């Protein structure tokens, strides 16, 4: 009886993880993630032999094996749940942690996926507890009821897992459509001399790119169902489809995107090459009427932002982007179409999953974040960050390096000072334009002891960052980034 309860608890755990993965539109559920890890870890020769036998079924086979192992482990733990409770609980915890670690180490894992594993572990414990009566009297009376409950949990698990799988198919469908796209894209690498190789990569890998949005589950839009409606204070309304957008030809631009919520020294910033259609071209085509000063863009999930029209029309690389780093956008970063506007914080410019443009006036609307205490306009503030060293270093020659940004104005100069003495000018790496961050480096002859390193940047308008600290709300943080470094003798 008890091994059966263990199997049911394991099934319930799997069901919960499947359901949550489906609900939140994760690329894959924890069980599928473990299956993929198993495939990856299988030595090439063996994997090849298996594929020869089972053909394309290698993935379902791996996933089924993972399910069987989890259920078997459940049976084992269920068997000694009553006799060796602590050991059984420890077993569930260990198994859950292992699942979390495997999922956390997948190439494109997300923290949500890892959290879902934990929910699975908790579910297993709860079900084992509920199905095992603590008092012997209850045990005698409730045998029948217990059998029924076990059956109910099992049936419920199968239903929930099915619902989760079904929901997950929506994500899978969009992923397949994304993979099938053939866009006229050329893979570009960072311009020569931009990456000093000392700190974070100059070109942020898509998988490491910060993600900020209000959606619990990202919109899933097949490209052939996407269109953008342009209306409001225009001479000619227009609706453009994905194919029409692509057919206009794509322009590539290196642009550093950052979030207004990025505190001094923070990492809500990333740089990449974006490909898309200049927003200016579309705006000129619809004919903007006199008096309009804003583009109110809306995403498929109803998020809104207001962008000044003059910025969109001044010739900078404001793009209706379909690709990042030579690949169609990922679902999380706005697939199939998003905006990227150099020089403005994301909350006033970078609408992901954009489907509607209204040409209007700032006086006539509030957008998502301007309704919640953030400024109507959000030009990026000049900022700099120290990336290395961190913590302890050995005395002698040390490279102090980081990044600075003032998108669309450009960085003129970066200065560093040690222990609040005089500022010294850093060496700047190359940049393709004023729209990206720039890496900087200073050579330091580190003496033993604790040292404070501070950085400040000056933009091409001649504005030098002030040391005065300002918080992120309402329009971006200010102040110098600093590091306290211990130099050992
Ligand atoms: N639809 C939608 N687009 C959005 C947001 C959002 O919440 N919903 N957040 C914005 C904010 S605040 C930022 S900083 C950028 C972040 O883009 P990323 O997640 O691709 O880095 O997206 C912007 N676009
Ligand atoms: Mo943001």
Coordinates of C-alpha atoms and ligand atoms in Angstrom, one line a residue:
X1 CA 0.0 0.0 0.0
X2 CA 2.7 2.5 1.0
X3 CA 4.8 2.2 -2.1
X4 CA 1.6 3.0 -4.1
X5 CA 1.1 6.2 -2.0
X6 CA 4.7 7.1 -2.8
X7 CA 4.1 6.7 -6.5
X8 CA 0.9 8.8 -6.2
X9 CA 2.8 11.5 -4.3
X10 CA 5.5 11.5 -7.0
X11 CA 2.8 11.7 -9.7
X12 CA 1.2 14.6 -8.0
X13 CA 4.6 16.4 -7.8
X14 CA 5.1 15.9 -11.5
X15 CA 1.6 17.1 -12.2
X16 CA 2.1 20.3 -10.3
X17 CA 5.4 21.1 -12.1
X18 CA 3.8 20.4 -15.5
X19 CA 0.8 22.6 -14.7
X20 CA 2.9 25.5 -13.4
X21 CA 5.2 25.3 -16.4
X22 CA 2.3 25.3 -18.7
X23 CA 0.6 28.2 -16.9
X24 CA 3.7 30.4 -16.9
X25 CA 4.6 29.4 -20.5
X26 CA 8.0 28.1 -19.7
X27 CA 9.9 26.8 -22.6
X28 CA 10.1 23.4 -20.9
X29 CA 8.9 21.8 -17.6
X30 CA 11.4 20.6 -15.0
X31 CA 10.8 16.9 -16.1
X32 CA 11.5 17.8 -19.7
X33 CA 14.5 19.8 -18.5
X34 CA 15.9 16.8 -16.7
X35 CA 15.3 14.7 -19.8
X36 CA 17.3 17.1 -21.9
X37 CA 20.1 17.1 -19.4
X38 CA 20.1 13.3 -19.6
X39 CA 20.4 13.5 -23.4
X40 CA 23.2 16.0 -23.1
X41 CA 25.0 13.9 -20.6
X42 CA 24.7 10.7 -22.6
X43 CA 28.0 10.0 -24.3
X44 CA 27.8 10.6 -28.0
X45 CA 28.3 7.0 -29.1
X46 CA 25.6 5.6 -26.8
X47 CA 23.2 8.5 -27.8
X48 CA 23.8 7.7 -31.4
X49 CA 23.1 4.0 -30.9
X50 CA 19.9 4.9 -29.0
X51 CA 18.8 7.3 -31.8
X52 CA 19.4 4.5 -34.3
X53 CA 17.0 2.3 -32.5
X54 CA 14.3 4.8 -31.4
X55 CA 14.7 7.4 -34.1
X56 CA 13.3 10.8 -33.3
X57 CA 11.7 9.4 -30.2
X58 CA 14.9 9.9 -28.2
X59 CA 13.5 12.9 -26.3
X60 CA 10.1 11.3 -25.4
X61 CA 12.1 8.2 -24.4
X62 CA 14.4 10.3 -22.1
X63 CA 11.4 12.1 -20.6
X64 CA 9.5 8.9 -20.0
X65 CA 12.6 7.4 -18.3
X66 CA 12.8 10.4 -16.1
X67 CA 9.2 10.0 -15.1
X68 CA 9.6 6.3 -14.4
X69 CA 12.7 7.1 -12.2
X70 CA 10.8 9.7 -10.3
X71 CA 7.8 7.4 -9.7
X72 CA 10.1 4.5 -8.7
X73 CA 11.9 6.8 -6.2
X74 CA 8.4 7.8 -4.9
X75 CA 7.6 4.2 -4.4
X76 CA 10.8 3.7 -2.4
X77 CA 10.3 6.7 -0.2
X78 CA 6.6 5.8 0.3
X79 CA 7.6 2.3 1.5
X80 CA 9.5 3.6 4.5
X81 CA 7.5 6.9 5.0
X82 CA 6.0 5.4 8.2
X83 CA 9.0 3.6 9.6
X84 CA 11.8 6.1 8.8
X85 CA 10.0 9.4 8.3
X86 CA 13.1 11.6 8.6
X87 CA 15.0 9.6 6.0
X88 CA 12.0 9.7 3.6
X89 CA 11.7 13.5 4.0
X90 CA 15.4 13.9 3.4
X91 CA 15.0 11.7 0.3
X92 CA 12.3 13.9 -1.1
X93 CA 14.4 17.1 -0.4
X94 CA 17.5 15.6 -1.9
X95 CA 15.7 14.5 -5.0
X96 CA 14.1 18.0 -5.3
X97 CA 17.3 19.8 -4.9
X98 CA 18.9 17.6 -7.5
X99 CA 16.1 18.5 -9.9
X100 CA 16.6 22.1 -9.1
X101 CA 20.3 22.0 -9.7
X102 CA 19.9 20.1 -13.0
X103 CA 17.3 22.7 -14.2
X104 CA 19.4 25.6 -13.0
X105 CA 22.3 24.3 -15.1
X106 CA 20.5 24.0 -18.4
X107 CA 21.9 26.3 -21.1
X108 CA 18.8 28.6 -21.1
X109 CA 17.3 27.9 -17.7
X110 CA 15.2 30.4 -15.9
X111 CA 14.8 30.9 -12.2
X112 CA 11.1 30.2 -12.5
X113 CA 11.7 26.7 -13.7
X114 CA 13.9 26.1 -10.7
X115 CA 11.3 27.4 -8.3
X116 CA 8.7 25.1 -9.9
X117 CA 10.9 22.1 -9.0
X118 CA 10.6 23.2 -5.4
X119 CA 6.8 23.3 -5.6
X120 CA 7.0 19.7 -6.9
X121 CA 9.0 18.6 -3.8
X122 CA 6.6 20.3 -1.5
X123 CA 3.6 18.7 -3.2
X124 CA 5.2 15.3 -2.8
X125 CA 5.6 15.8 0.9
X126 CA 2.1 17.2 1.4
X127 CA 0.5 14.3 -0.5
X128 CA 2.6 11.7 1.4
X129 CA 1.5 13.3 4.7
X130 CA -2.2 13.5 3.8
X131 CA -2.3 9.9 2.5
X132 CA -0.7 8.5 5.6
X133 CA -2.9 8.7 8.7
X134 CA -1.0 9.4 11.9
X135 CA -3.2 7.6 14.4
X136 CA -3.7 3.8 14.2
X137 CA -7.4 4.1 14.9
X138 CA -7.9 6.3 11.9
X139 CA -5.9 3.8 10.0
X140 CA -8.4 1.0 10.6
X141 CA -11.4 3.2 10.0
X142 CA -10.1 4.9 7.0
X143 CA -8.7 2.2 4.8
X144 CA -11.4 2.5 2.3
X145 CA -11.4 6.3 2.3
X146 CA -7.6 6.2 2.0
X147 CA -7.8 4.0 -1.0
X148 CA -10.3 6.3 -2.5
X149 CA -8.2 9.4 -1.8
X150 CA -5.2 7.8 -3.3
X151 CA -7.2 7.1 -6.4
X152 CA -8.5 10.7 -6.5
X153 CA -5.0 12.2 -6.2
X154 CA -3.8 9.9 -9.0
X155 CA -6.7 10.9 -11.3
X156 CA -6.3 14.6 -10.4
X157 CA -2.6 14.4 -11.1
X158 CA -3.1 12.9 -14.5
X159 CA -5.7 15.6 -15.4
X160 CA -3.5 18.5 -14.1
X161 CA -0.5 17.2 -15.9
X162 CA -2.6 17.0 -19.1
X163 CA -3.8 20.5 -18.7
X164 CA -0.2 21.6 -18.1
X165 CA 1.0 19.8 -21.2
X166 CA -1.8 21.3 -23.3
X167 CA -0.9 24.9 -22.1
X168 CA 2.7 24.1 -22.8
X169 CA 1.9 23.3 -26.4
X170 CA 1.0 27.0 -27.0
X171 CA 4.6 27.8 -26.1
X172 CA 5.9 25.0 -28.2
X173 CA 3.9 26.1 -31.2
X174 CA 5.3 29.6 -31.1
X175 CA 8.9 28.2 -30.6
X176 CA 8.4 26.0 -33.7
X177 CA 7.2 29.0 -35.7
X178 CA 10.1 31.0 -34.5
X179 CA 12.6 28.3 -35.5
X180 CA 11.1 28.0 -39.0
X181 CA 11.6 31.7 -39.7
X182 CA 14.1 32.5 -42.3
X183 CA 15.0 36.2 -41.9
X184 CA 17.6 38.1 -44.0
X185 CA 20.0 38.4 -41.1
X186 CA 23.8 38.3 -41.0
X187 CA 25.5 37.3 -37.8
X188 CA 27.7 40.1 -36.6
X189 CA 30.4 40.1 -34.0
X190 CA 31.5 42.9 -31.8
X191 CA 33.4 45.7 -33.6
X192 CA 37.2 45.4 -33.4
X193 CA 38.5 46.8 -30.1
X194 CA 35.2 47.1 -28.4
X195 CA 35.7 44.2 -26.0
X196 CA 38.6 44.5 -23.7
X197 CA 37.9 41.0 -22.4
X198 CA 38.4 42.1 -18.8
X199 CA 34.9 42.5 -17.6
X200 CA 31.5 41.4 -18.9
X201 CA 31.3 40.8 -22.6
X202 CA 30.6 44.0 -24.6
X203 CA 28.0 42.1 -26.6
X204 CA 25.6 40.7 -24.0
X205 CA 24.6 37.1 -24.9
X206 CA 20.8 36.9 -25.4
X207 CA 20.5 34.3 -22.6
X208 CA 22.2 36.7 -20.1
X209 CA 20.3 39.8 -21.2
X210 CA 18.3 41.3 -18.3
X211 CA 14.6 40.9 -18.5
X212 CA 12.0 43.3 -17.2
X213 CA 8.3 43.1 -17.9
X214 CA 5.0 43.0 -16.0
X215 CA 3.8 39.8 -17.6
X216 CA 3.6 36.8 -15.4
X217 CA 3.5 34.7 -18.6
X218 CA 5.0 36.1 -21.8
X219 CA 2.6 36.7 -24.7
X220 CA 2.7 33.9 -27.3
X221 CA 2.2 35.4 -30.7
X222 CA 2.8 33.4 -33.9
X223 CA 4.4 35.7 -36.4
X224 CA 1.7 35.1 -39.0
X225 CA -0.9 36.3 -36.5
X226 CA 1.0 39.4 -35.6
X227 CA 0.1 42.8 -36.9
X228 CA 0.7 46.4 -35.9
X229 CA -2.1 48.9 -36.1
X230 CA -1.0 52.5 -36.5
X231 CA -3.8 55.1 -35.8
X232 CA -4.7 58.3 -33.9
X233 CA -3.5 61.7 -35.2
X234 CA -2.4 60.4 -38.6
X235 CA -3.4 61.2 -42.1
X236 CA -3.7 57.5 -43.2
X237 CA -4.2 54.7 -40.7
X238 CA -2.1 51.6 -41.5
X239 CA -1.9 48.0 -40.4
X240 CA 1.3 46.1 -41.1
X241 CA 1.8 42.4 -40.9
X242 CA 5.0 40.5 -40.0
X243 CA 5.8 39.6 -43.6
X244 CA 5.2 43.2 -44.8
X245 CA 7.6 44.4 -42.1
X246 CA 10.3 41.9 -43.1
X247 CA 9.8 42.7 -46.8
X248 CA 10.7 46.4 -46.1
X249 CA 14.3 45.3 -45.4
X250 CA 16.0 45.2 -42.1
X251 CA 18.5 47.6 -40.6
X252 CA 21.0 46.5 -38.0
X253 CA 22.1 48.7 -35.0
X254 CA 24.2 48.2 -31.9
X255 CA 22.1 49.6 -29.1
X256 CA 22.6 49.3 -25.3
X257 CA 19.3 49.0 -23.5
X258 CA 18.9 49.8 -19.9
X259 CA 16.2 50.0 -17.2
X260 CA 15.3 53.0 -15.2
X261 CA 15.2 50.7 -12.1
X262 CA 18.9 50.0 -12.6
X263 CA 20.6 51.3 -9.4
X264 CA 24.2 52.6 -9.4
X265 CA 26.5 49.7 -10.2
X266 CA 23.5 47.5 -11.2
X267 CA 23.1 45.0 -14.0
X268 CA 19.8 45.9 -15.6
X269 CA 21.6 46.8 -18.8
X270 CA 22.7 44.9 -21.8
X271 CA 24.1 45.5 -25.3
X272 CA 23.3 43.8 -28.5
X273 CA 22.7 44.2 -32.2
X274 CA 19.1 44.7 -33.1
X275 CA 17.6 44.2 -36.6
X276 CA 14.4 45.9 -37.6
X277 CA 12.6 48.6 -39.5
X278 CA 13.2 52.2 -38.6
X279 CA 10.2 53.5 -36.7
X280 CA 10.7 56.8 -38.5
X281 CA 9.9 55.3 -41.9
X282 CA 6.5 54.0 -40.7
X283 CA 5.7 57.2 -38.8
X284 CA 6.4 59.3 -41.9
X285 CA 4.3 57.0 -44.1
X286 CA 1.2 57.4 -42.0
X287 CA 1.6 61.2 -41.9
X288 CA 1.7 62.7 -38.4
X289 CA -0.8 65.5 -37.9
X290 CA 0.1 68.8 -36.3
X291 CA -0.1 68.9 -32.5
X292 CA 0.9 65.3 -32.0
X293 CA 4.0 64.8 -29.7
X294 CA 3.8 61.2 -28.5
X295 CA 3.7 57.6 -29.7
X296 CA 1.6 55.6 -27.3
X297 CA 2.5 52.0 -27.9
X298 CA 0.7 49.0 -26.5
X299 CA 1.8 45.4 -26.1
X300 CA -0.4 42.4 -26.7
X301 CA -0.8 42.0 -23.0
X302 CA -1.9 45.6 -22.5
X303 CA 1.3 47.2 -21.3
X304 CA 1.7 50.8 -22.5
X305 CA 4.4 53.4 -22.9
X306 CA 4.7 56.9 -24.3
X307 CA 7.7 57.9 -26.4
X308 CA 8.4 61.4 -27.7
X309 CA 7.8 61.7 -31.4
X310 CA 10.7 64.1 -31.9
X311 CA 13.1 61.4 -30.6
X312 CA 11.7 58.8 -33.0
X313 CA 12.0 61.2 -35.9
X314 CA 15.4 62.7 -35.3
X315 CA 17.2 60.0 -37.3
X316 CA 18.6 57.8 -34.5
X317 CA 18.3 54.0 -34.9
X318 CA 14.9 53.7 -33.3
X319 CA 13.8 50.3 -34.5
X320 CA 10.8 48.1 -34.7
X321 CA 13.0 45.2 -34.1
X322 CA 12.5 41.5 -35.1
X323 CA 15.9 40.2 -34.1
X324 CA 18.5 40.4 -31.5
X325 CA 22.1 39.2 -32.1
X326 CA 21.2 37.8 -35.6
X327 CA 18.4 35.6 -34.3
X328 CA 14.6 36.2 -34.2
X329 CA 13.7 37.8 -30.8
X330 CA 13.2 35.3 -28.0
X331 CA 9.7 35.0 -26.6
X332 CA 10.9 36.7 -23.3
X333 CA 12.4 39.6 -25.2
X334 CA 9.4 40.5 -27.2
X335 CA 8.9 38.0 -30.0
X336 CA 7.9 38.6 -32.8
X337 CA 8.3 42.4 -32.7
X338 CA 9.5 44.9 -30.2
X339 CA 10.8 48.5 -30.1
X340 CA 14.3 49.6 -29.3
X341 CA 15.1 53.3 -29.0
X342 CA 18.7 54.4 -28.3
X343 CA 18.9 57.0 -25.5
X344 CA 15.7 56.3 -23.6
X345 CA 15.0 54.0 -20.7
X346 CA 13.1 50.8 -21.6
X347 CA 9.9 51.9 -19.7
X348 CA 9.3 54.8 -22.2
X349 CA 10.5 53.2 -25.4
X350 CA 11.2 49.4 -25.6
X351 CA 7.7 47.9 -25.9
X352 CA 7.9 44.2 -26.3
X353 CA 5.2 42.2 -28.1
X354 CA 4.0 45.6 -29.6
X355 CA 0.7 45.4 -31.5
X356 CA -0.7 49.0 -31.4
X357 CA 0.6 52.5 -32.1
X358 CA -1.5 55.5 -31.4
X359 CA -0.1 58.9 -32.4
X360 CA -1.3 61.3 -29.8
X361 CA -0.3 63.9 -27.2
X362 CA 1.4 63.4 -23.9
X363 CA -1.4 65.7 -22.4
X364 CA -4.0 63.1 -23.4
X365 CA -2.8 59.8 -21.8
X366 CA -1.0 58.1 -19.0
X367 CA 1.1 55.0 -19.6
X368 CA 1.7 52.0 -17.4
X369 CA 4.6 53.3 -15.4
X370 CA 3.8 57.0 -15.6
X371 CA 0.6 56.0 -13.7
X372 CA 2.8 54.6 -11.0
X373 CA 5.2 57.4 -10.0
X374 CA 7.7 57.4 -12.8
X375 CA 8.4 60.4 -15.0
X376 CA 6.7 60.9 -18.3
X377 CA 10.0 61.3 -20.2
X378 CA 12.9 59.0 -19.6
X379 CA 16.2 59.9 -21.3
X380 CA 19.0 57.7 -20.1
X381 CA 21.3 59.3 -17.6
X382 CA 25.1 59.2 -18.0
X383 CA 26.4 56.4 -15.8
X384 CA 29.5 54.3 -15.2
X385 CA 30.2 51.0 -13.5
X386 CA 33.2 49.2 -12.1
X387 CA 33.2 45.4 -13.0
X388 CA 36.6 44.3 -11.9
X389 CA 38.3 43.7 -9.5
X390 CA 35.9 42.4 -6.9
X391 CA 36.8 41.4 -3.4
X392 CA 40.4 40.4 -2.9
X393 CA 43.4 40.8 -5.2
X394 CA 47.1 40.3 -4.9
X395 CA 49.4 43.3 -4.7
X396 CA 51.0 44.6 -7.9
X397 CA 49.6 45.3 -11.3
X398 CA 45.8 45.1 -11.4
X399 CA 43.4 46.1 -14.2
X400 CA 40.5 48.1 -13.0
X401 CA 37.8 47.9 -15.6
X402 CA 34.1 48.4 -16.3
X403 CA 31.6 50.1 -18.6
X404 CA 30.1 53.6 -19.0
X405 CA 27.1 54.7 -21.0
X406 CA 25.2 57.8 -22.1
X407 CA 23.3 56.4 -25.1
X408 CA 23.0 58.7 -28.1
X409 CA 25.2 61.3 -26.5
X410 CA 28.2 59.1 -26.2
X411 CA 30.9 58.9 -23.5
X412 CA 33.7 61.4 -23.7
X413 CA 35.8 60.4 -20.7
X414 CA 35.9 58.0 -17.8
X415 CA 37.8 58.8 -14.6
X416 CA 38.8 56.6 -11.7
X417 CA 40.2 57.6 -8.3
X418 CA 41.7 55.5 -5.5
X419 CA 41.1 56.3 -1.9
X420 CA 39.5 59.6 -2.7
X421 CA 42.8 61.1 -4.1
X422 CA 43.0 62.6 -7.6
X423 CA 40.9 61.4 -10.6
X424 CA 42.9 59.7 -13.3
X425 CA 41.7 59.3 -16.8
X426 CA 40.8 55.7 -18.0
X427 CA 41.5 54.3 -21.4
X428 CA 38.3 53.8 -23.5
X429 CA 37.7 50.9 -25.8
X430 CA 36.3 51.4 -29.3
X431 CA 32.5 51.8 -29.9
X432 CA 30.5 51.6 -33.2
X433 CA 28.4 54.6 -32.2
X434 CA 27.2 56.8 -29.4
X435 CA 24.3 54.4 -28.8
X436 CA 26.3 51.7 -26.9
X437 CA 28.1 51.4 -23.7
X438 CA 31.9 51.7 -23.8
X439 CA 34.4 49.6 -21.8
X440 CA 37.1 51.4 -19.9
X441 CA 40.3 50.3 -18.1
X442 CA 42.8 51.7 -15.7
X443 CA 46.2 50.2 -14.7
X444 CA 46.6 50.1 -11.0
X445 CA 49.7 49.4 -8.9
X446 CA 47.9 47.9 -5.9
X447 CA 49.4 48.3 -2.5
X448 CA 48.4 46.0 0.3
X449 CA 45.4 47.1 2.4
X450 CA 41.8 48.1 1.9
X451 CA 41.2 50.6 -0.9
X452 CA 38.1 52.4 -2.2
X453 CA 37.8 52.7 -6.0
X454 CA 35.3 55.2 -7.5
X455 CA 34.4 55.9 -11.1
X456 CA 32.7 58.8 -12.9
X457 CA 32.0 59.5 -16.5
X458 CA 31.6 62.6 -18.7
X459 CA 29.4 62.5 -21.7
X460 CA 29.9 64.2 -25.0
X461 CA 27.6 67.1 -23.9
X462 CA 30.3 67.8 -21.3
X463 CA 28.3 66.7 -18.4
X464 CA 30.2 64.9 -15.6
X465 CA 28.4 62.6 -13.3
X466 CA 27.9 64.1 -9.9
X467 CA 28.7 62.2 -6.7
X468 CA 25.4 63.1 -5.2
X469 CA 23.3 60.0 -4.7
X470 CA 19.8 59.9 -6.3
X471 CA 17.4 57.0 -6.2
X472 CA 15.9 55.3 -9.2
X473 CA 12.4 56.7 -8.9
X474 CA 11.2 58.8 -10.7
X475 CA 13.7 59.0 -13.6
X476 CA 16.8 57.0 -12.9
X477 CA 19.6 56.7 -10.3
X478 CA 22.6 59.0 -10.0
X479 CA 25.9 58.8 -8.2
X480 CA 29.3 57.2 -8.5
X481 CA 29.8 53.5 -8.5
X482 CA 32.5 52.3 -6.1
X483 CA 34.2 49.2 -4.9
X484 CA 36.1 48.4 -1.7
X485 CA 39.0 46.1 -2.6
X486 CA 41.3 44.3 -0.3
X487 CA 44.8 43.9 -1.6
X488 CA 46.8 41.1 0.0
X489 CA 50.6 41.4 0.5
Ligands
LIG1 N1 5.2 44.6 -23.2 C1 6.1 45.1 -22.3 N2 7.2 45.7 -22.8 C2 8.2 46.2 -22.0 C3 8.0 46.1 -20.6 C4 6.8 45.5 -20.1 O1 6.6 45.4 -18.9 N3 5.9 45.0 -21.0 N4 9.0 46.6 -19.8 C5 9.9 47.6 -20.4 C6 11.0 47.9 -19.5 S1 10.8 48.7 -18.1 C7 12.3 47.6 -19.9 S2 13.6 48.1 -19.1 C8 12.6 46.8 -21.2 C9 13.4 45.6 -20.9 O2 13.6 44.8 -22.1 P1 14.2 43.4 -22.0 O3 13.3 42.6 -21.0 O4 14.2 42.8 -23.3 O5 15.6 43.5 -21.4 O6 11.4 46.4 -21.8 C10 10.3 47.3 -21.8 N5 9.3 46.8 -22.6
LIG2 MO1 12.7 49.2 -17.2

